[in-house]
GROMACS .gro file of N, CA and C in nm:
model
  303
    1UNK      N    1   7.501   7.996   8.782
    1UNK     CA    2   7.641   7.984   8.750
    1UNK      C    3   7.660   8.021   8.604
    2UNK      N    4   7.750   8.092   8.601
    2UNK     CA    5   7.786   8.160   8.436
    2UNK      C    6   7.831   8.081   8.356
    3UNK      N    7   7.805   7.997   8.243
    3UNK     CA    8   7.835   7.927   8.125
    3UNK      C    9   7.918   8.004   8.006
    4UNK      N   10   7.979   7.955   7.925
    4UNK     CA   11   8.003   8.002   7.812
    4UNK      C   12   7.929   8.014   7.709
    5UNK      N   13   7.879   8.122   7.641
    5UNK     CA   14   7.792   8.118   7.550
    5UNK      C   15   7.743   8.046   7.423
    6UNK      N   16   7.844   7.956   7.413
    6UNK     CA   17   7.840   7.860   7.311
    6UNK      C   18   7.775   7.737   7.345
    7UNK      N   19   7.684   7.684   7.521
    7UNK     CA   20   7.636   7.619   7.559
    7UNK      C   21   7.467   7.667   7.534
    8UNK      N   22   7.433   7.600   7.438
    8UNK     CA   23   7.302   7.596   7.420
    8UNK      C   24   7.223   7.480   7.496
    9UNK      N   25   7.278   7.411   7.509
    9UNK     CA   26   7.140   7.299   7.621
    9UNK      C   27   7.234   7.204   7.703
   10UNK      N   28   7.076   7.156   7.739
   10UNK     CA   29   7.203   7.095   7.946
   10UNK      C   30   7.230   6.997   7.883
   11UNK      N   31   7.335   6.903   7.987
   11UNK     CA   32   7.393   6.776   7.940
   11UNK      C   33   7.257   6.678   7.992
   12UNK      N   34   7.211   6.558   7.954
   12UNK     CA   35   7.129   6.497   8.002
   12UNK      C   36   7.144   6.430   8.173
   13UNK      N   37   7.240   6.435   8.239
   13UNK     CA   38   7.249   6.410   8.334
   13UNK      C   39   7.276   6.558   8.466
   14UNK      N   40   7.211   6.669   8.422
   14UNK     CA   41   7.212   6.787   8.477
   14UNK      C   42   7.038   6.776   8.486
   15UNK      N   43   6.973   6.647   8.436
   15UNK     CA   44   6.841   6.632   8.431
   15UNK      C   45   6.748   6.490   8.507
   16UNK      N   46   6.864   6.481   8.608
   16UNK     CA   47   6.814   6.374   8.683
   16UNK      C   48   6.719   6.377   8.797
   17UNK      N   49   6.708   6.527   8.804
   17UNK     CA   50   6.587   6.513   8.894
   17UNK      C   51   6.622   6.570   9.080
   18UNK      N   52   6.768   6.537   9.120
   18UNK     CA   53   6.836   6.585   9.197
   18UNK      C   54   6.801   6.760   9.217
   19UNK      N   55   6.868   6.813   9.168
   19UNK     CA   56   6.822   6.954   9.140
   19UNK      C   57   6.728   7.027   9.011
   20UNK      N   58   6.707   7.131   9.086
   20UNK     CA   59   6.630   7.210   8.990
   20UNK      C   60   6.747   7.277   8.892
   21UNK      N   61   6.731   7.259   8.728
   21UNK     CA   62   6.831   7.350   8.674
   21UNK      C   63   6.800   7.399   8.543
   22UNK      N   64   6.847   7.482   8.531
   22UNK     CA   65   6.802   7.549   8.387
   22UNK      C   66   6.911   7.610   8.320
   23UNK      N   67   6.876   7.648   8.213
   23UNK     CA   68   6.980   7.762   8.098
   23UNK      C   69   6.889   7.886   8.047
   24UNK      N   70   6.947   7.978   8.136
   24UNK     CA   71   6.871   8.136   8.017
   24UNK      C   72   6.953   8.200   8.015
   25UNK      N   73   6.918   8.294   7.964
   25UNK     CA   74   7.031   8.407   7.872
   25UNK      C   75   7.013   8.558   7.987
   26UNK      N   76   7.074   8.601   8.039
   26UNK     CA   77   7.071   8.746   8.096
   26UNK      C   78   7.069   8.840   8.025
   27UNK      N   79   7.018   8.933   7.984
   27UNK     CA   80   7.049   9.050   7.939
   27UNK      C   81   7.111   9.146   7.949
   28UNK      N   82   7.241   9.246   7.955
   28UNK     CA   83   7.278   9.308   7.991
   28UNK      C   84   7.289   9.455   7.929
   29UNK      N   85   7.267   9.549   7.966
   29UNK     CA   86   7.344   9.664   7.891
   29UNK      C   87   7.487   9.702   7.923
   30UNK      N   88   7.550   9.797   7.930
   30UNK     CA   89   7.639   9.821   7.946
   30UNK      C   90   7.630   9.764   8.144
   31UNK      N   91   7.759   9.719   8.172
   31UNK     CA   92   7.757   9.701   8.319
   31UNK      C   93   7.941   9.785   8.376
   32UNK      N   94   7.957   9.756   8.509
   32UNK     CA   95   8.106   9.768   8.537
   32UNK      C   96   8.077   9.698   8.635
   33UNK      N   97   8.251   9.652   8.646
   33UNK     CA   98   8.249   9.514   8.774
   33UNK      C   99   8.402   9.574   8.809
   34UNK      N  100   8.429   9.462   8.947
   34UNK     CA  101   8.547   9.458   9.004
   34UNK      C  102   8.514   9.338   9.102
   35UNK      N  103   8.688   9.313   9.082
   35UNK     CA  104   8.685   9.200   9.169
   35UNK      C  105   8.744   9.193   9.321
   36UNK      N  106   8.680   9.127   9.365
   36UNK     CA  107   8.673   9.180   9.558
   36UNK      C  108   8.766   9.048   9.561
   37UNK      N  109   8.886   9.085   9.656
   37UNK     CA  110   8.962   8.975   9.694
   37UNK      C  111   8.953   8.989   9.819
   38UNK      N  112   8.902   8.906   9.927
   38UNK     CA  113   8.903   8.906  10.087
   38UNK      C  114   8.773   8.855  10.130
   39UNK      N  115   8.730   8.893  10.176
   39UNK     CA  116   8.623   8.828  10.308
   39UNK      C  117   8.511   8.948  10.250
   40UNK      N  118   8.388   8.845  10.275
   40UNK     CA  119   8.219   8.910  10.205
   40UNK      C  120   8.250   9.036  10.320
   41UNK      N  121   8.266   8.987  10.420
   41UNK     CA  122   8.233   9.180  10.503
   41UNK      C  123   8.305   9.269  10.503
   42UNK      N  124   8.400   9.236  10.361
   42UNK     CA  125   8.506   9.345  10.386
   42UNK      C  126   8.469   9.384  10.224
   43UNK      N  127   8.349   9.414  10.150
   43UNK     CA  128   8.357   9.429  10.003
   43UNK      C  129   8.370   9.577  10.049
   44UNK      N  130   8.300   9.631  10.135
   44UNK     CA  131   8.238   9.780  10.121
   44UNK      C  132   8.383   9.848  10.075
   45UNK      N  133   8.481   9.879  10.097
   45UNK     CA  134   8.595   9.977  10.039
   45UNK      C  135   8.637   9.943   9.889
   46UNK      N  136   8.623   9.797   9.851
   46UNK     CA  137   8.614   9.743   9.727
   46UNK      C  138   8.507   9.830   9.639
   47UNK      N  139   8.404   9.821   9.675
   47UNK     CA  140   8.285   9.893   9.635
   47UNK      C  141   8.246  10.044   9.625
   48UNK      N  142   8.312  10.110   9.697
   48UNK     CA  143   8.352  10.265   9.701
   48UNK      C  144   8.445  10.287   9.593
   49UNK      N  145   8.508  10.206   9.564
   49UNK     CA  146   8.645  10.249   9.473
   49UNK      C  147   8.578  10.217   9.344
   50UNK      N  148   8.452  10.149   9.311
   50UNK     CA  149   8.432  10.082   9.212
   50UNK      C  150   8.328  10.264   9.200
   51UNK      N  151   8.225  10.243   9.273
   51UNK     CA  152   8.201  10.382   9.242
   51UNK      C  153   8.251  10.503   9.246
   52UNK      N  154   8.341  10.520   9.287
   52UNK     CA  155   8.444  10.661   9.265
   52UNK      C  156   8.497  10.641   9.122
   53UNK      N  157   8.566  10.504   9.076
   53UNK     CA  158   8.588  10.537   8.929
   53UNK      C  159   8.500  10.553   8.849
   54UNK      N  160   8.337  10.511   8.876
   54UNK     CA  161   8.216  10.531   8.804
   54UNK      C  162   8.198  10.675   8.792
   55UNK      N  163   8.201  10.727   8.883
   55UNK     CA  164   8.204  10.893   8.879
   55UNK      C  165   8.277  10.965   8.802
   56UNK      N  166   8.391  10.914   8.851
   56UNK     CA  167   8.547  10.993   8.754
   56UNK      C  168   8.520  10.956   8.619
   57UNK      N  169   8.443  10.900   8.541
   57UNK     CA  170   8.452  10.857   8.415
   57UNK      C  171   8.327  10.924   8.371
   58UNK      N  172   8.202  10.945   8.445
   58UNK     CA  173   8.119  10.991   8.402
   58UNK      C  174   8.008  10.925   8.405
   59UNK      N  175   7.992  10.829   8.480
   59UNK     CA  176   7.901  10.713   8.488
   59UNK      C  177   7.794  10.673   8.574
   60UNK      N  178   7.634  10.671   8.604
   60UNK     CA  179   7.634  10.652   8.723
   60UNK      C  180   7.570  10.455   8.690
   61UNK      N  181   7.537  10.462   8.838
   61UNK     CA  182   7.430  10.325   8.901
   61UNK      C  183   7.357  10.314   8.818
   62UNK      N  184   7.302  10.223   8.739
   62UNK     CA  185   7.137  10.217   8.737
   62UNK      C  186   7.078  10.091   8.753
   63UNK      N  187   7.089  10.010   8.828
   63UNK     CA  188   7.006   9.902   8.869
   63UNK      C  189   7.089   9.833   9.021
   64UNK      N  190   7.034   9.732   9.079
   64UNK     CA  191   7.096   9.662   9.140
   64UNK      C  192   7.219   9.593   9.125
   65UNK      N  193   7.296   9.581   9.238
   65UNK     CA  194   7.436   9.450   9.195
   65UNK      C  195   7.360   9.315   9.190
   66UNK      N  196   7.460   9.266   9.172
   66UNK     CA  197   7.520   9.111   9.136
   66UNK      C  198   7.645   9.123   9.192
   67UNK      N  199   7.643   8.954   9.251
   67UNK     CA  200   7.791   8.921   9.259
   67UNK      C  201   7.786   8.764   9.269
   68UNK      N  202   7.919   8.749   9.145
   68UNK     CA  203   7.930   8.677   9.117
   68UNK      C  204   8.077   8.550   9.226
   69UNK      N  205   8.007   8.481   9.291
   69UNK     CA  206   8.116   8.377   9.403
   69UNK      C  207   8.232   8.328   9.294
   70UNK      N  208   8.321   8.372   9.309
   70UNK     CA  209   8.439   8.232   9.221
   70UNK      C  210   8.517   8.179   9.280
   71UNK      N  211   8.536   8.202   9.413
   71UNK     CA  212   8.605   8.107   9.534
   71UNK      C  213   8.528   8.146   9.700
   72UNK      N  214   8.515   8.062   9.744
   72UNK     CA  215   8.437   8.112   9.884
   72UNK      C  216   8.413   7.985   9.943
   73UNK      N  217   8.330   7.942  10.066
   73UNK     CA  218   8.284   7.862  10.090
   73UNK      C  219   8.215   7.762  10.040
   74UNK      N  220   8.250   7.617  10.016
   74UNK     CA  221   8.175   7.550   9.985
   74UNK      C  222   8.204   7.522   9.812
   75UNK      N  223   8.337   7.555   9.775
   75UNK     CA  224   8.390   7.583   9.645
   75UNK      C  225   8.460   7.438   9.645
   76UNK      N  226   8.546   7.471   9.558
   76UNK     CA  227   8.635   7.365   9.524
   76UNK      C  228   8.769   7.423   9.625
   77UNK      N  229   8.769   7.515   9.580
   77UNK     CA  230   8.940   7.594   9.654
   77UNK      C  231   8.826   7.705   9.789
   78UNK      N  232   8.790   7.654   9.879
   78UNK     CA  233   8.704   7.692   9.938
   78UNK      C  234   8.814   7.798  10.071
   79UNK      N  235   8.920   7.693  10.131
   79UNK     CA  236   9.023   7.792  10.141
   79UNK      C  237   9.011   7.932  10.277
   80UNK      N  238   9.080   7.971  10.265
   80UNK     CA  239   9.143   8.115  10.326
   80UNK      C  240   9.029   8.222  10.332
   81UNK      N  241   8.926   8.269  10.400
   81UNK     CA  242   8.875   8.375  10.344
   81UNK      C  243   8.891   8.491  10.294
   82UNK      N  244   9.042   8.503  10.370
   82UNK     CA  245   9.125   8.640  10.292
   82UNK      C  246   9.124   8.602  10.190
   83UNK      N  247   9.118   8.506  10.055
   83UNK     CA  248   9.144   8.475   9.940
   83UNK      C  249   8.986   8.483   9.856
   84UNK      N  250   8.908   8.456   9.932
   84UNK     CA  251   8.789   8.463   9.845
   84UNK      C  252   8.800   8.537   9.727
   85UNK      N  253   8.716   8.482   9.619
   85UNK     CA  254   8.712   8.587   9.499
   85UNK      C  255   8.542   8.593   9.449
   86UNK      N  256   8.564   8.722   9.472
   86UNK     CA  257   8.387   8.789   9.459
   86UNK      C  258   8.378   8.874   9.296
   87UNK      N  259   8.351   8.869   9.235
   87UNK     CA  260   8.310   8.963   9.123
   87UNK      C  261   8.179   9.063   9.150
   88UNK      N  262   8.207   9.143   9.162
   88UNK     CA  263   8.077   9.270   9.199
   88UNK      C  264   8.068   9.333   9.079
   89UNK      N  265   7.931   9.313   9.044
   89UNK     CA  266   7.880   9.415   8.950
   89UNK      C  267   7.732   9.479   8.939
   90UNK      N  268   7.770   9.619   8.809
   90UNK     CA  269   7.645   9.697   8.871
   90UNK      C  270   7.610   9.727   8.705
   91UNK      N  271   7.486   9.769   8.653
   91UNK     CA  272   7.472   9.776   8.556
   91UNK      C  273   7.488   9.964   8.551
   92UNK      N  274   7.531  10.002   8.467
   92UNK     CA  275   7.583  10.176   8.453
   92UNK      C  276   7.507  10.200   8.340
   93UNK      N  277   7.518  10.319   8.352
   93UNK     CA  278   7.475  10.448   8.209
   93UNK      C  279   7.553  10.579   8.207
   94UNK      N  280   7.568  10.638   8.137
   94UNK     CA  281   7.636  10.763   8.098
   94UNK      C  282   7.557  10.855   8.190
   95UNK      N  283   7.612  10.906   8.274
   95UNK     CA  284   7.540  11.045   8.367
   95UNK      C  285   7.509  11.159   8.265
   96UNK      N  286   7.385  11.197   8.292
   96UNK     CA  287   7.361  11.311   8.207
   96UNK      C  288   7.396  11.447   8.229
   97UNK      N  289   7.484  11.537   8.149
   97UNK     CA  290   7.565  11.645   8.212
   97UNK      C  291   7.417  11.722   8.311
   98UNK      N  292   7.479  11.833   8.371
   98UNK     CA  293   7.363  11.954   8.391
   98UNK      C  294   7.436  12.051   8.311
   99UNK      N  295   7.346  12.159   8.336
   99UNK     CA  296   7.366  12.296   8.251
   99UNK      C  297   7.276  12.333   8.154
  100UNK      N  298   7.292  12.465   8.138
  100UNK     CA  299   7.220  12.539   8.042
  100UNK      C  300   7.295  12.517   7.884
  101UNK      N  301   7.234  12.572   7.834
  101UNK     CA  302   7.256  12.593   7.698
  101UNK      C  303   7.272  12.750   7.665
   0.00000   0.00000   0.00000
Protein backbone atom coordinates (compact mmCIF):
# COMPACT_ATOMS: atom_id res chain seq x y z
CA UNK A 1 0.00 0.00 0.00
CA UNK A 2 1.44 3.45 -1.06
CA UNK A 3 2.38 5.82 1.92
CA UNK A 4 3.36 9.31 1.78
CA UNK A 5 6.86 9.90 1.68
CA UNK A 6 7.29 11.72 4.70
CA UNK A 7 6.51 8.29 6.64
CA UNK A 8 9.73 7.02 7.71
CA UNK A 9 8.78 4.16 10.24
CA UNK A 10 5.70 2.01 11.24
CA UNK A 11 3.45 3.02 14.01
CA UNK A 12 4.17 0.51 16.90
CA UNK A 13 0.96 -1.19 16.67
CA UNK A 14 1.40 -2.10 12.76
CA UNK A 15 3.92 -4.44 14.89
CA UNK A 16 1.79 -6.71 16.72
CA UNK A 17 2.49 -9.66 15.17
CA UNK A 18 -1.01 -10.10 13.32
CA UNK A 19 0.51 -9.41 9.97
CA UNK A 20 3.57 -9.36 8.20
CA UNK A 21 4.50 -5.56 7.42
CA UNK A 22 7.09 -3.47 6.32
CA UNK A 23 8.25 0.06 4.80
CA UNK A 24 10.61 0.28 1.61
CA UNK A 25 11.14 2.69 -0.82
CA UNK A 26 10.40 1.67 -4.70
CA UNK A 27 12.43 2.96 -7.16
CA UNK A 28 11.19 4.39 -10.08
CA UNK A 29 12.35 5.92 -13.31
CA UNK A 30 10.33 7.68 -15.38
CA UNK A 31 6.78 5.64 -15.40
CA UNK A 32 3.08 6.48 -17.12
CA UNK A 33 -0.17 5.47 -15.53
CA UNK A 34 -3.93 5.76 -16.04
CA UNK A 35 -6.71 5.23 -14.22
CA UNK A 36 -9.13 2.30 -15.04
CA UNK A 37 -12.67 3.05 -13.87
CA UNK A 38 -14.91 -0.28 -14.17
CA UNK A 39 -14.51 -3.86 -13.60
CA UNK A 40 -10.72 -5.77 -13.53
CA UNK A 41 -11.93 -7.57 -16.91
CA UNK A 42 -12.69 -4.70 -18.57
CA UNK A 43 -8.96 -2.85 -18.13
CA UNK A 44 -7.84 -4.16 -21.63
CA UNK A 45 -9.34 -0.95 -23.80
CA UNK A 46 -8.17 1.22 -20.78
CA UNK A 47 -4.79 -0.19 -21.48
CA UNK A 48 -4.63 0.15 -25.30
CA UNK A 49 -5.35 3.79 -24.97
CA UNK A 50 -2.64 4.08 -22.37
CA UNK A 51 -0.30 2.60 -24.98
CA UNK A 52 -1.41 4.35 -28.05
CA UNK A 53 -0.68 7.66 -26.19
CA UNK A 54 2.77 6.04 -25.26
CA UNK A 55 3.43 5.77 -28.90
CA UNK A 56 2.02 9.10 -30.01
CA UNK A 57 4.46 10.80 -27.67
CA UNK A 58 7.33 8.77 -28.44
CA UNK A 59 7.56 6.39 -25.70
CA UNK A 60 7.83 2.80 -25.36
CA UNK A 61 7.24 -0.20 -22.42
CA UNK A 62 10.09 -1.09 -20.52
CA UNK A 63 9.30 -3.26 -17.68
CA UNK A 64 6.25 -4.87 -16.24
CA UNK A 65 2.85 -3.17 -14.86
CA UNK A 66 1.65 -2.50 -11.59
CA UNK A 67 -1.62 -1.76 -10.50
CA UNK A 68 -2.43 -0.03 -8.00
CA UNK A 69 -6.44 -1.15 -6.17
CA UNK A 70 -8.02 2.22 -4.78
CA UNK A 71 -11.55 0.94 -4.65
CA UNK A 72 -12.54 -2.74 -5.38
CA UNK A 73 -13.45 -5.53 -3.32
CA UNK A 74 -12.89 -5.81 0.09
CA UNK A 75 -12.20 -1.84 0.36
CA UNK A 76 -13.82 0.48 2.41
CA UNK A 77 -16.19 1.83 -0.57
CA UNK A 78 -16.00 -1.75 -1.91
CA UNK A 79 -19.29 -0.96 -3.86
CA UNK A 80 -20.41 -1.17 -7.60
CA UNK A 81 -17.85 -2.87 -9.74
CA UNK A 82 -18.57 -0.53 -12.49
CA UNK A 83 -16.95 2.00 -10.02
CA UNK A 84 -13.83 0.27 -9.14
CA UNK A 85 -10.73 2.40 -9.29
CA UNK A 86 -7.57 0.69 -10.63
CA UNK A 87 -4.39 2.79 -11.29
CA UNK A 88 -2.31 0.96 -14.09
CA UNK A 89 1.09 1.58 -14.52
CA UNK A 90 4.09 0.86 -16.66
CA UNK A 91 7.55 2.06 -16.32
CA UNK A 92 8.54 3.95 -20.03
CA UNK A 93 11.64 5.27 -21.81
CA UNK A 94 12.07 7.48 -24.76
CA UNK A 95 11.88 5.15 -28.02
CA UNK A 96 14.94 5.37 -29.87
CA UNK A 97 14.39 7.05 -33.37
CA UNK A 98 15.59 4.68 -36.49
CA UNK A 99 17.42 6.07 -39.39
CA UNK A 100 20.50 6.84 -40.93
CA UNK A 101 22.56 9.65 -40.59
Amino acid sequence: MPVPETVNSLPENAKDGALEVELTTWEYGEVAQILHVGRWDAEVSTVDSLHGFLRSQGYQISGQHEEEYLKGPGFLFAGNPDEYLTLIRYPVTKAISGGGS
